[in-house]
């Protein structure tokens, strides 16, 4: 019994201490953002590896998610004779929810895990330590450009995901199942609100990008300097990012759309 | 004591250093001085905290008590900015080389110059080629770190460590795992760089012969204390059993062959 409470106490203390380290890490990273802006070369290189290299997975996933939405939406709406509203349904689901959430989870799996492994290995091979001894702050030089790149790329990837998804929905609904092309677009245009839907979706993806990049980089920086440590950190990145993104999505949705 | 000649002549002064990690005492009241312009070796068995000592001198770790002065400044009292200014004058060579794996040899050596100076690219090129030439790797400038042998990686790291013309350079186990030719090259380089660039070198090592061949002064550490010090000749003639065991590689002595355990006979009988 005593052992149970000792373990509980120590794991609680560890969790809080990790949270504290994470917060300091974030503040330190944010203080390095100004320096990154003066060296756009560093930022562009990271935007390439974080953003451009995630392009393919986001595009293909977006297309399939949109196609499935088109198919399922059509079957449900047809029962009510409302298949012309398919465009609204597909676009609203993508822009409000699926675009930001699914692309953020894919982003955490594709780019986040790569960032954690990269930073963890740099720590294990003493590259970060070596940089400190060369009087270069690794958080400002290595972490900050990656953080900013994730933060910038995430909303762009989410927008791409939604746009491709709408095209996928159109392909299935209009080209294959025969929904009226004009109704598909005009109802979407009439119903989707810029402020209510699109801006809120963009805000979500900005928040998710911030959180996913923070978790990935912190886990890498905090990883045990061994192969086991790096492997655990990579797993934690994917799991914690997915949890945080889904939980934050609920909170943000409640604040933006709900009346809870 | 040869090391206590004059304090001005010491570039590093470690005073009453105590340091422990997860309840294990690594250093217990250690005092040592590193003389300017000399090669000082810090030797001792694995696990005596030699690398930790370098990290303490470089300000990457903080001691429990005692102080470390580098060039007259108390390392652990400095603000981050001042510590970084001081670090620009200290080179450190990590055991693994710690080269940045996403850059080629040239960019690795150019890294500290690009980070800390506003020199034009043409001048950086000349400086990098000079440093690489000094370590014999001017021709390897386009190779990536994963294409280098262990010895070459250490030489590139050495070129990088001298890029900013530091006052002193700290070598962490520079000879470990090297073939005789690489070892010879590294021994020669450490001595040559120390003499020609007017550096001060601190070598942390357990390779007795190589280190004793180039060191001006040796400290032998064991179990958190300095157990012997002197010139290589004095150390070789030392009658301390610790020093004798370490320098001659005796398997048993003050450092026991057997890990502490209960009595052998009791242990065997207990299992039946």
Short mmCIF file of C-alpha atoms in Angstrom, two decimals:
data_model
loop_
_atom_site.label_atom_id
_atom_site.label_comp_id
_atom_site.label_asym_id
_atom_site.label_seq_id
_atom_site.Cartn_x
_atom_site.Cartn_y
_atom_site.Cartn_z
CA UNK A 1 0.00 0.00 0.00
CA UNK A 2 2.77 2.37 1.02
CA UNK A 3 4.60 1.45 -2.17
CA UNK A 4 1.54 2.38 -4.20
CA UNK A 5 1.43 5.85 -2.69
CA UNK A 6 5.20 6.27 -3.08
CA UNK A 7 4.93 5.40 -6.78
CA UNK A 8 1.91 7.61 -7.23
CA UNK A 9 3.72 10.49 -5.55
CA UNK A 10 6.87 10.07 -7.57
CA UNK A 11 5.07 9.75 -10.89
CA UNK A 12 2.99 12.85 -10.12
CA UNK A 13 6.13 14.74 -9.22
CA UNK A 14 7.82 13.58 -12.44
CA UNK A 15 4.84 14.66 -14.53
CA UNK A 16 4.82 18.13 -12.99
CA UNK A 17 8.55 18.48 -13.30
CA UNK A 18 8.32 17.50 -16.98
CA UNK A 19 5.55 20.03 -17.47
CA UNK A 20 7.77 22.67 -15.89
CA UNK A 21 10.73 21.74 -18.09
CA UNK A 22 8.42 21.84 -21.11
CA UNK A 23 7.24 25.32 -20.20
CA UNK A 24 10.80 26.64 -19.74
CA UNK A 25 11.76 25.01 -23.00
CA UNK A 26 8.89 26.76 -24.77
CA UNK A 27 9.79 30.16 -23.33
CA UNK A 28 13.43 29.65 -24.31
CA UNK A 29 12.36 28.60 -27.82
CA UNK A 30 10.04 31.58 -28.24
CA UNK A 31 12.85 33.91 -27.17
CA UNK A 32 14.87 32.60 -30.11
CA UNK A 33 12.19 33.29 -32.75
CA UNK A 34 13.44 36.85 -33.40
CA UNK A 35 16.89 35.53 -34.23
CA UNK A 36 15.38 33.03 -36.70
CA UNK A 37 13.64 35.81 -38.60
CA UNK A 38 17.00 37.45 -39.27
CA UNK A 39 18.25 34.22 -40.87
CA UNK A 40 15.54 33.16 -43.32
CA UNK A 41 17.82 30.50 -44.83
CA UNK A 42 17.55 28.38 -41.67
CA UNK A 43 13.77 28.73 -41.62
CA UNK A 44 13.31 27.88 -45.30
CA UNK A 45 15.39 24.72 -44.94
CA UNK A 46 13.18 23.56 -42.07
CA UNK A 47 9.98 24.56 -43.86
CA UNK A 48 11.10 22.32 -46.67
CA UNK A 49 11.67 19.28 -44.45
CA UNK A 50 8.66 19.86 -42.20
CA UNK A 51 6.19 21.20 -44.75
CA UNK A 52 7.11 20.32 -48.30
CA UNK A 53 8.02 16.75 -47.44
CA UNK A 54 4.62 16.30 -45.73
CA UNK A 55 2.90 17.45 -48.92
CA UNK A 56 2.30 14.00 -50.39
CA UNK A 57 0.78 12.35 -47.32
CA UNK A 58 -1.51 15.35 -46.73
CA UNK A 59 -2.66 15.48 -50.36
CA UNK A 60 -3.42 11.77 -50.68
CA UNK A 61 -5.12 11.54 -47.28
CA UNK A 62 -7.16 14.67 -48.01
CA UNK A 63 -8.32 13.22 -51.31
CA UNK A 64 -9.48 9.95 -49.75
CA UNK A 65 -11.14 11.58 -46.75
CA UNK A 66 -13.05 13.88 -49.13
CA UNK A 67 -14.05 10.95 -51.32
CA UNK A 68 -15.38 8.97 -48.35
CA UNK A 69 -17.27 12.03 -47.11
CA UNK A 70 -18.82 12.43 -50.55
CA UNK A 71 -19.89 8.83 -50.64
CA UNK A 72 -21.30 8.60 -47.09
CA UNK A 73 -22.87 12.06 -47.31
CA UNK A 74 -24.59 11.19 -50.56
CA UNK A 75 -26.20 8.02 -49.14
CA UNK A 76 -27.51 9.83 -46.05
CA UNK A 77 -28.67 13.00 -47.82
CA UNK A 78 -30.34 11.02 -50.61
CA UNK A 79 -32.77 9.50 -48.05
CA UNK A 80 -33.98 13.02 -47.31
CA UNK A 81 -33.89 14.12 -50.92
CA UNK A 82 -31.22 16.66 -50.03
CA UNK A 83 -28.27 15.43 -52.07
CA UNK A 84 -27.75 18.98 -53.45
CA UNK A 85 -26.48 19.87 -49.98
CA UNK A 86 -23.57 17.46 -50.37
CA UNK A 87 -21.17 20.33 -51.12
CA UNK A 88 -22.04 22.07 -47.85
CA UNK A 89 -21.70 18.88 -45.85
CA UNK A 90 -18.32 17.97 -47.30
CA UNK A 91 -16.90 21.48 -47.04
CA UNK A 92 -18.22 22.17 -43.53
CA UNK A 93 -16.88 18.88 -42.15
CA UNK A 94 -13.50 19.44 -43.73
CA UNK A 95 -13.00 23.11 -42.98
CA UNK A 96 -14.32 22.99 -39.43
CA UNK A 97 -13.08 19.64 -38.18
CA UNK A 98 -11.42 17.07 -40.39
CA UNK A 99 -9.01 19.39 -42.16
CA UNK A 100 -7.32 20.79 -39.05
CA UNK A 101 -7.58 17.61 -36.93
CA UNK A 102 -6.62 14.90 -39.40
CA UNK A 103 -3.84 16.94 -40.99
CA UNK A 104 -2.45 17.77 -37.52
CA UNK A 105 -2.41 14.10 -36.52
CA UNK A 106 -0.76 13.17 -39.83
CA UNK A 107 1.67 16.04 -39.34
CA UNK A 108 2.58 14.72 -35.86
CA UNK A 109 3.15 11.25 -37.30
CA UNK A 110 5.12 12.36 -40.33
CA UNK A 111 7.01 15.51 -39.33
CA UNK A 112 6.73 15.41 -35.52
CA UNK A 113 8.25 11.97 -35.12
CA UNK A 114 11.05 12.91 -37.52
CA UNK A 115 11.80 16.05 -35.49
CA UNK A 116 11.88 14.10 -32.22
CA UNK A 117 14.21 11.47 -33.63
CA UNK A 118 16.49 14.09 -35.17
CA UNK A 119 16.81 16.18 -32.00
CA UNK A 120 17.08 13.07 -29.79
CA UNK A 121 19.91 11.69 -31.90
CA UNK A 122 21.65 15.06 -31.96
CA UNK A 123 21.54 14.95 -28.17
CA UNK A 124 22.72 11.32 -28.01
CA UNK A 125 25.68 12.04 -30.32
CA UNK A 126 26.66 15.11 -28.27
CA UNK A 127 25.96 17.50 -31.14
CA UNK A 128 23.83 19.74 -28.90
CA UNK A 129 26.46 19.65 -26.17
CA UNK A 130 29.16 20.40 -28.72
CA UNK A 131 27.19 23.39 -29.93
CA UNK A 132 26.86 24.72 -26.37
CA UNK A 133 30.62 24.46 -25.98
CA UNK A 134 31.03 26.45 -29.20
CA UNK A 135 28.99 29.15 -27.47
CA UNK A 136 26.00 28.57 -29.75
CA UNK A 137 22.66 28.13 -27.99
CA UNK A 138 21.17 24.94 -29.49
CA UNK A 139 17.62 25.95 -28.58
CA UNK A 140 17.94 29.17 -30.55
CA UNK A 141 19.96 27.71 -33.42
CA UNK A 142 18.37 24.26 -33.84
CA UNK A 143 14.99 24.22 -32.07
CA UNK A 144 13.58 27.68 -32.82
CA UNK A 145 13.72 27.43 -36.66
CA UNK A 146 12.05 24.00 -36.53
CA UNK A 147 9.37 25.28 -34.18
CA UNK A 148 8.58 28.27 -36.37
CA UNK A 149 8.55 26.09 -39.49
CA UNK A 150 6.00 23.72 -37.91
CA UNK A 151 3.91 26.65 -36.75
CA UNK A 152 3.83 28.19 -40.25
CA UNK A 153 3.41 24.97 -42.22
CA UNK A 154 0.56 23.44 -40.21
CA UNK A 155 -2.22 25.90 -41.26
CA UNK A 156 -1.01 25.70 -44.87
CA UNK A 157 -1.12 21.91 -44.82
CA UNK A 158 -4.58 21.95 -43.21
CA UNK A 159 -5.84 24.34 -45.90
CA UNK A 160 -4.40 22.07 -48.57
CA UNK A 161 -6.02 19.05 -46.94
CA UNK A 162 -9.44 20.74 -46.92
CA UNK A 163 -9.15 21.99 -50.51
CA UNK A 164 -8.11 18.60 -51.86
CA UNK A 165 -10.83 16.97 -49.72
CA UNK A 166 -13.52 19.18 -51.28
CA UNK A 167 -12.24 18.15 -54.70
CA UNK A 168 -12.41 14.49 -53.65
CA UNK A 169 -16.01 15.00 -52.48
CA UNK A 170 -16.83 16.69 -55.79
CA UNK A 171 -15.24 13.90 -57.76
CA UNK A 172 -17.35 11.24 -56.05
CA UNK A 173 -20.57 13.24 -55.58
CA UNK A 174 -20.77 15.10 -58.87
CA UNK A 175 -18.73 13.07 -61.34
CA UNK A 176 -19.63 9.59 -60.12
CA UNK A 177 -22.98 9.82 -58.31
CA UNK A 178 -24.60 12.53 -60.35
CA UNK A 179 -25.22 15.37 -57.88
CA UNK A 180 -25.85 18.63 -59.70
CA UNK A 181 -22.58 20.50 -60.20
CA UNK A 182 -24.11 23.97 -59.83
CA UNK A 183 -25.98 23.06 -56.65
CA UNK A 184 -22.86 21.48 -55.15
CA UNK A 185 -20.83 24.70 -55.46
CA UNK A 186 -23.55 27.32 -55.00
CA UNK A 187 -24.93 25.81 -51.78
CA UNK A 188 -21.40 25.54 -50.45
CA UNK A 189 -20.71 29.15 -51.35
CA UNK A 190 -23.96 30.33 -49.79
CA UNK A 191 -23.63 28.42 -46.52
CA UNK A 192 -19.94 28.30 -45.61
CA UNK A 193 -19.17 31.45 -43.68
CA UNK A 194 -15.71 32.98 -43.88
CA UNK A 195 -15.52 34.12 -40.26
CA UNK A 196 -17.49 31.27 -38.68
CA UNK A 197 -16.04 28.34 -40.60
CA UNK A 198 -12.82 29.17 -42.38
CA UNK A 199 -11.22 31.49 -39.80
CA UNK A 200 -12.15 29.15 -36.97
CA UNK A 201 -10.62 26.22 -38.87
CA UNK A 202 -7.44 28.20 -39.47
CA UNK A 203 -7.27 29.15 -35.76
CA UNK A 204 -7.57 25.48 -34.86
CA UNK A 205 -4.77 24.47 -37.20
CA UNK A 206 -2.53 27.24 -35.86
CA UNK A 207 -3.10 25.96 -32.30
CA UNK A 208 -2.50 22.35 -33.36
CA UNK A 209 0.69 23.31 -35.23
CA UNK A 210 1.98 25.12 -32.15
CA UNK A 211 1.23 22.16 -29.87
CA UNK A 212 2.46 19.44 -32.25
CA UNK A 213 5.76 21.25 -32.91
CA UNK A 214 6.26 21.99 -29.19
CA UNK A 215 5.62 18.37 -28.16
CA UNK A 216 7.84 16.92 -30.91
CA UNK A 217 10.78 19.21 -30.21
CA UNK A 218 10.53 19.00 -26.42
CA UNK A 219 10.32 15.21 -26.45
CA UNK A 220 13.45 15.09 -28.62
CA UNK A 221 15.30 17.55 -26.40
CA UNK A 222 14.22 15.73 -23.23
CA UNK A 223 14.92 12.23 -24.61
CA UNK A 224 17.31 9.88 -22.83
CA UNK A 225 20.59 9.99 -24.79
CA UNK A 226 20.39 6.33 -25.85
CA UNK A 227 18.69 4.48 -28.71
CA UNK A 228 16.01 3.30 -26.29
CA UNK A 229 15.47 6.85 -25.05
CA UNK A 230 15.03 8.18 -28.58
CA UNK A 231 12.64 5.38 -29.51
CA UNK A 232 10.48 6.03 -26.43
CA UNK A 233 10.51 9.76 -27.10
CA UNK A 234 9.34 9.23 -30.69
CA UNK A 235 6.45 7.08 -29.50
CA UNK A 236 5.52 9.67 -26.86
CA UNK A 237 5.51 12.39 -29.50
CA UNK A 238 2.94 10.61 -31.64
CA UNK A 239 0.74 9.52 -28.71
CA UNK A 240 0.85 12.81 -26.79
CA UNK A 241 0.33 14.89 -29.92
CA UNK A 242 -2.73 12.87 -30.95
CA UNK A 243 -4.22 13.14 -27.45
CA UNK A 244 -3.53 16.85 -27.16
CA UNK A 245 -4.86 17.61 -30.63
CA UNK A 246 -8.12 15.72 -30.03
CA UNK A 247 -8.64 17.20 -26.56
CA UNK A 248 -7.87 20.71 -27.75
CA UNK A 249 -10.19 20.21 -30.69
CA UNK A 250 -13.07 19.53 -28.33
CA UNK A 251 -12.26 22.59 -26.23
CA UNK A 252 -11.86 24.87 -29.25
CA UNK A 253 -15.04 23.55 -30.89
CA UNK A 254 -16.98 24.14 -27.68
CA UNK A 255 -15.64 27.69 -27.49
CA UNK A 256 -16.18 28.49 -31.17
CA UNK A 257 -19.40 26.78 -32.13
CA UNK A 258 -21.00 25.34 -29.03
CA UNK A 259 -23.18 26.79 -26.35
CA UNK A 260 -21.80 24.64 -23.55
CA UNK B 1 54.27 21.16 -5.87
CA UNK B 2 55.08 22.24 -9.40
CA UNK B 3 51.52 23.29 -10.09
CA UNK B 4 51.31 25.87 -7.33
CA UNK B 5 54.00 28.11 -8.81
CA UNK B 6 51.99 31.27 -9.42
CA UNK B 7 48.27 31.74 -9.75
CA UNK B 8 48.64 34.10 -12.72
CA UNK B 9 50.29 31.32 -14.63
CA UNK B 10 47.25 29.08 -14.22
CA UNK B 11 44.57 29.25 -16.87
CA UNK B 12 42.27 26.92 -14.94
CA UNK B 13 42.10 26.66 -11.17
CA UNK B 14 39.83 24.07 -9.59
CA UNK B 15 39.37 24.68 -5.87
CA UNK B 16 37.74 22.32 -3.36
CA UNK B 17 35.48 20.90 -6.02
CA UNK B 18 32.67 18.62 -4.84
CA UNK B 19 30.17 17.15 -7.26
CA UNK B 20 27.74 14.30 -6.96
CA UNK B 21 25.23 12.73 -9.26
CA UNK B 22 22.22 10.69 -8.06
CA UNK B 23 23.70 10.35 -4.57
CA UNK B 24 27.05 9.11 -5.91
CA UNK B 25 30.01 11.31 -5.09
CA UNK B 26 31.99 11.94 -8.26
CA UNK B 27 34.41 14.55 -6.87
CA UNK B 28 35.26 15.00 -3.24
CA UNK B 29 37.34 18.11 -2.52
CA UNK B 30 39.41 18.09 -5.70
CA UNK B 31 42.05 20.78 -6.27
CA UNK B 32 43.98 21.14 -9.46
CA UNK B 33 45.63 23.81 -11.56
CA UNK B 34 46.21 23.88 -15.28
CA UNK B 35 49.24 25.88 -16.31
CA UNK B 36 49.10 28.25 -19.25
CA UNK B 37 50.79 27.03 -22.42
CA UNK B 38 51.30 23.51 -21.12
CA UNK B 39 49.70 20.16 -21.91
CA UNK B 40 48.10 18.83 -18.75
CA UNK B 41 46.71 15.32 -18.63
CA UNK B 42 43.98 14.17 -16.32
CA UNK B 43 44.08 10.42 -16.07
CA UNK B 44 42.21 7.79 -14.19
CA UNK B 45 40.18 4.63 -14.58
CA UNK B 46 36.87 4.69 -16.48
CA UNK B 47 34.01 6.10 -14.46
CA UNK B 48 36.11 8.45 -12.34
CA UNK B 49 34.34 11.46 -13.82
CA UNK B 50 37.04 12.75 -16.13
CA UNK B 51 34.53 13.84 -18.77
CA UNK B 52 32.38 15.31 -16.00
CA UNK B 53 35.36 17.43 -14.96
CA UNK B 54 35.63 18.87 -18.48
CA UNK B 55 31.90 19.63 -18.47
CA UNK B 56 32.31 21.38 -15.12
CA UNK B 57 35.20 23.46 -16.48
CA UNK B 58 33.11 24.32 -19.55
CA UNK B 59 30.18 25.39 -17.35
CA UNK B 60 27.81 22.72 -18.67
CA UNK B 61 27.45 21.29 -15.16
CA UNK B 62 27.39 23.11 -11.83
CA UNK B 63 29.39 21.86 -8.84
CA UNK B 64 27.80 21.19 -5.44
CA UNK B 65 30.51 23.26 -3.82
CA UNK B 66 33.93 24.67 -4.59
CA UNK B 67 34.81 26.85 -7.52
CA UNK B 68 36.37 26.67 -10.94
CA UNK B 69 38.16 29.67 -12.39
CA UNK B 70 39.02 29.89 -16.06
CA UNK B 71 41.30 32.77 -17.01
CA UNK B 72 40.50 34.43 -13.69
CA UNK B 73 36.72 34.19 -14.03
CA UNK B 74 34.54 32.03 -11.80
CA UNK B 75 32.77 29.92 -14.43
CA UNK B 76 29.65 29.22 -12.38
CA UNK B 77 29.09 32.81 -11.31
CA UNK B 78 29.00 34.12 -14.89
CA UNK B 79 25.82 35.24 -16.60
CA UNK B 80 24.85 33.16 -19.65
CA UNK B 81 26.11 35.84 -22.02
CA UNK B 82 29.50 36.07 -20.30
CA UNK B 83 29.76 32.29 -20.11
CA UNK B 84 29.19 32.11 -23.87
CA UNK B 85 31.86 34.78 -24.41
CA UNK B 86 34.25 32.72 -22.31
CA UNK B 87 33.35 29.54 -24.21
CA UNK B 88 34.38 31.15 -27.48
CA UNK B 89 37.89 31.05 -26.04
CA UNK B 90 37.64 27.38 -25.02
CA UNK B 91 37.70 24.60 -27.58
CA UNK B 92 36.40 21.20 -26.68
CA UNK B 93 36.91 17.97 -28.51
CA UNK B 94 34.25 15.41 -27.67
CA UNK B 95 34.99 11.71 -27.70
CA UNK B 96 32.57 11.17 -30.59
CA UNK B 97 33.76 14.27 -32.44
CA UNK B 98 30.21 15.69 -32.15
CA UNK B 99 30.28 16.89 -35.76
CA UNK B 100 26.98 18.17 -37.11
CA UNK B 101 25.82 15.31 -39.29
CA UNK B 102 23.78 17.40 -41.74
CA UNK B 103 26.79 19.45 -42.85
CA UNK B 104 29.96 18.51 -44.71
CA UNK B 105 33.45 18.85 -43.27
CA UNK B 106 33.94 22.37 -44.62
CA UNK B 107 30.66 23.68 -43.17
CA UNK B 108 31.36 22.00 -39.83
CA UNK B 109 34.66 23.85 -39.48
CA UNK B 110 33.07 27.05 -40.77
CA UNK B 111 30.17 26.73 -38.29
CA UNK B 112 31.69 28.64 -35.33
CA UNK B 113 33.06 31.31 -37.68
CA UNK B 114 29.68 31.84 -39.34
CA UNK B 115 27.88 31.90 -35.99
CA UNK B 116 30.21 34.29 -34.21
CA UNK B 117 31.81 36.50 -36.82
CA UNK B 118 30.63 38.68 -39.68
CA UNK B 119 33.55 37.73 -41.89
CA UNK B 120 33.01 37.65 -45.66
CA UNK B 121 32.63 34.19 -47.17
CA UNK B 122 35.98 34.43 -48.99
CA UNK B 123 37.80 34.98 -45.71
CA UNK B 124 35.88 32.16 -44.02
CA UNK B 125 36.95 29.89 -46.87
CA UNK B 126 40.61 30.78 -46.41
CA UNK B 127 40.42 30.32 -42.63
CA UNK B 128 38.64 26.97 -42.91
CA UNK B 129 41.15 25.69 -45.46
CA UNK B 130 44.01 26.78 -43.20
CA UNK B 131 42.52 24.94 -40.22
CA UNK B 132 41.80 21.86 -42.31
CA UNK B 133 45.31 21.93 -43.74
CA UNK B 134 46.71 22.02 -40.20
CA UNK B 135 44.97 18.72 -39.44
CA UNK B 136 45.79 17.26 -42.87
CA UNK B 137 42.22 17.11 -44.18
CA UNK B 138 42.06 19.97 -46.67
CA UNK B 139 41.25 17.41 -49.36
CA UNK B 140 38.35 15.98 -47.35
CA UNK B 141 36.39 19.23 -47.20
CA UNK B 142 33.44 17.93 -49.22
CA UNK B 143 32.94 14.69 -47.31
CA UNK B 144 30.01 14.23 -44.97
CA UNK B 145 30.69 13.16 -41.34
CA UNK B 146 29.33 9.64 -42.00
CA UNK B 147 32.01 9.18 -44.70
CA UNK B 148 34.86 9.83 -42.25
CA UNK B 149 36.78 7.30 -40.18
CA UNK B 150 36.82 7.80 -36.41
CA UNK B 151 40.29 9.32 -36.50
CA UNK B 152 39.40 11.69 -39.34
CA UNK B 153 36.24 12.79 -37.53
CA UNK B 154 38.33 13.70 -34.50
CA UNK B 155 40.75 15.66 -36.66
CA UNK B 156 37.87 17.59 -38.24
CA UNK B 157 36.53 18.27 -34.75
CA UNK B 158 39.99 19.50 -33.82
CA UNK B 159 40.01 21.88 -36.80
CA UNK B 160 36.60 23.14 -35.69
CA UNK B 161 37.77 23.55 -32.09
CA UNK B 162 40.68 25.80 -33.21
CA UNK B 163 38.54 27.75 -35.69
CA UNK B 164 38.08 30.68 -33.32
CA UNK B 165 41.70 30.57 -32.11
CA UNK B 166 40.87 29.66 -28.51
CA UNK B 167 43.05 30.11 -25.45
CA UNK B 168 42.71 26.50 -24.44
CA UNK B 169 41.41 23.27 -25.79
CA UNK B 170 39.99 20.32 -23.87
CA UNK B 171 40.33 16.83 -25.31
CA UNK B 172 37.93 14.16 -24.09
CA UNK B 173 39.54 10.73 -24.58
CA UNK B 174 41.19 11.68 -27.88
CA UNK B 175 42.95 8.34 -28.36
CA UNK B 176 40.21 5.87 -27.52
CA UNK B 177 39.52 3.31 -30.23
CA UNK B 178 42.14 4.59 -32.69
CA UNK B 179 44.46 2.50 -34.82
CA UNK B 180 48.21 3.12 -34.29
CA UNK B 181 48.51 5.45 -37.29
CA UNK B 182 45.53 7.64 -36.30
CA UNK B 183 46.77 7.58 -32.73
CA UNK B 184 50.21 8.74 -33.86
CA UNK B 185 48.63 11.49 -35.96
CA UNK B 186 46.51 12.70 -33.03
CA UNK B 187 49.44 12.65 -30.59
CA UNK B 188 51.52 14.64 -33.05
CA UNK B 189 48.69 17.11 -33.74
CA UNK B 190 47.92 17.82 -30.09
CA UNK B 191 51.56 18.57 -29.39
CA UNK B 192 52.07 20.56 -32.59
CA UNK B 193 48.92 22.66 -32.17
CA UNK B 194 49.77 23.39 -28.56
CA UNK B 195 53.22 24.63 -29.52
CA UNK B 196 52.42 26.53 -32.71
CA UNK B 197 49.17 28.18 -31.65
CA UNK B 198 50.32 28.92 -28.11
CA UNK B 199 47.38 26.97 -26.69
CA UNK B 200 46.87 25.34 -23.35
CA UNK B 201 45.71 21.76 -23.64
CA UNK B 202 43.85 19.59 -21.18
CA UNK B 203 43.74 15.92 -22.12
CA UNK B 204 41.42 13.57 -20.35
CA UNK B 205 42.51 10.04 -21.09
CA UNK B 206 43.25 6.58 -19.86
CA UNK B 207 45.76 5.80 -22.60
CA UNK B 208 48.83 5.91 -20.41
CA UNK B 209 51.70 5.69 -22.92
CA UNK B 210 50.40 8.16 -25.49
CA UNK B 211 49.32 10.70 -22.94
CA UNK B 212 52.48 10.45 -20.84
CA UNK B 213 54.53 10.97 -24.01
CA UNK B 214 53.18 14.48 -24.66
CA UNK B 215 51.95 15.71 -21.27
CA UNK B 216 53.91 18.29 -19.30
CA UNK B 217 52.01 17.54 -16.10
CA UNK B 218 49.72 14.71 -15.06
CA UNK B 219 46.97 14.41 -12.49
CA UNK B 220 45.74 10.93 -11.61
CA UNK B 221 42.18 10.78 -10.33
CA UNK B 222 40.51 7.89 -8.60
CA UNK B 223 37.31 7.62 -6.62
CA UNK B 224 36.73 11.36 -6.61
CA UNK B 225 40.16 12.40 -5.41
CA UNK B 226 43.52 13.35 -6.88
CA UNK B 227 45.66 10.36 -5.99
CA UNK B 228 48.83 11.48 -7.72
CA UNK B 229 50.30 14.40 -9.62
CA UNK B 230 53.56 15.44 -11.18
CA UNK B 231 55.55 15.39 -14.38
CA UNK B 232 55.37 12.13 -16.35
CA UNK B 233 58.74 11.13 -14.85
CA UNK B 234 57.58 11.85 -11.28
CA UNK B 235 54.38 9.92 -11.90
CA UNK B 236 56.28 6.92 -13.29
CA UNK B 237 58.44 6.89 -10.16
CA UNK B 238 55.58 7.46 -7.76
CA UNK B 239 55.29 4.99 -4.91
CA UNK B 240 51.54 5.49 -4.53
CA UNK B 241 49.83 2.11 -5.01
CA UNK B 242 46.95 3.84 -6.86
CA UNK B 243 49.28 5.46 -9.37
CA UNK B 244 51.35 2.30 -9.74
CA UNK B 245 48.28 0.19 -10.42
CA UNK B 246 46.92 2.62 -12.99
CA UNK B 247 50.17 3.36 -14.83
CA UNK B 248 51.18 -0.29 -15.03
CA UNK B 249 47.75 -1.75 -15.56
CA UNK B 250 47.76 -4.19 -12.62
CA UNK B 251 44.43 -6.04 -12.54
CA UNK B 252 44.16 -5.90 -8.76
CA UNK B 253 45.25 -3.31 -6.22
CA UNK B 254 43.57 -0.34 -4.56
CA UNK B 255 41.02 -0.62 -7.41
CA UNK B 256 39.73 -4.12 -6.79
CA UNK B 257 39.26 -6.71 -9.50
CA UNK B 258 36.16 -8.04 -7.74
CA UNK B 259 33.06 -5.89 -7.60
CA UNK B 260 32.09 -5.60 -3.90
CA UNK B 261 30.16 -8.72 -2.86
CA UNK B 262 29.56 -10.92 0.17
CA UNK B 263 32.11 -13.57 1.09
CA UNK B 264 32.73 -16.01 -1.78
CA UNK B 265 32.35 -19.18 0.31
CA UNK B 266 29.16 -17.91 1.97
CA UNK B 267 27.78 -17.02 -1.43
CA UNK B 268 28.44 -20.47 -2.89
CA UNK B 269 27.02 -22.28 0.14
CA UNK B 270 23.94 -20.05 0.20
CA UNK B 271 22.94 -21.26 -3.24
CA UNK B 272 22.75 -24.95 -2.21
#
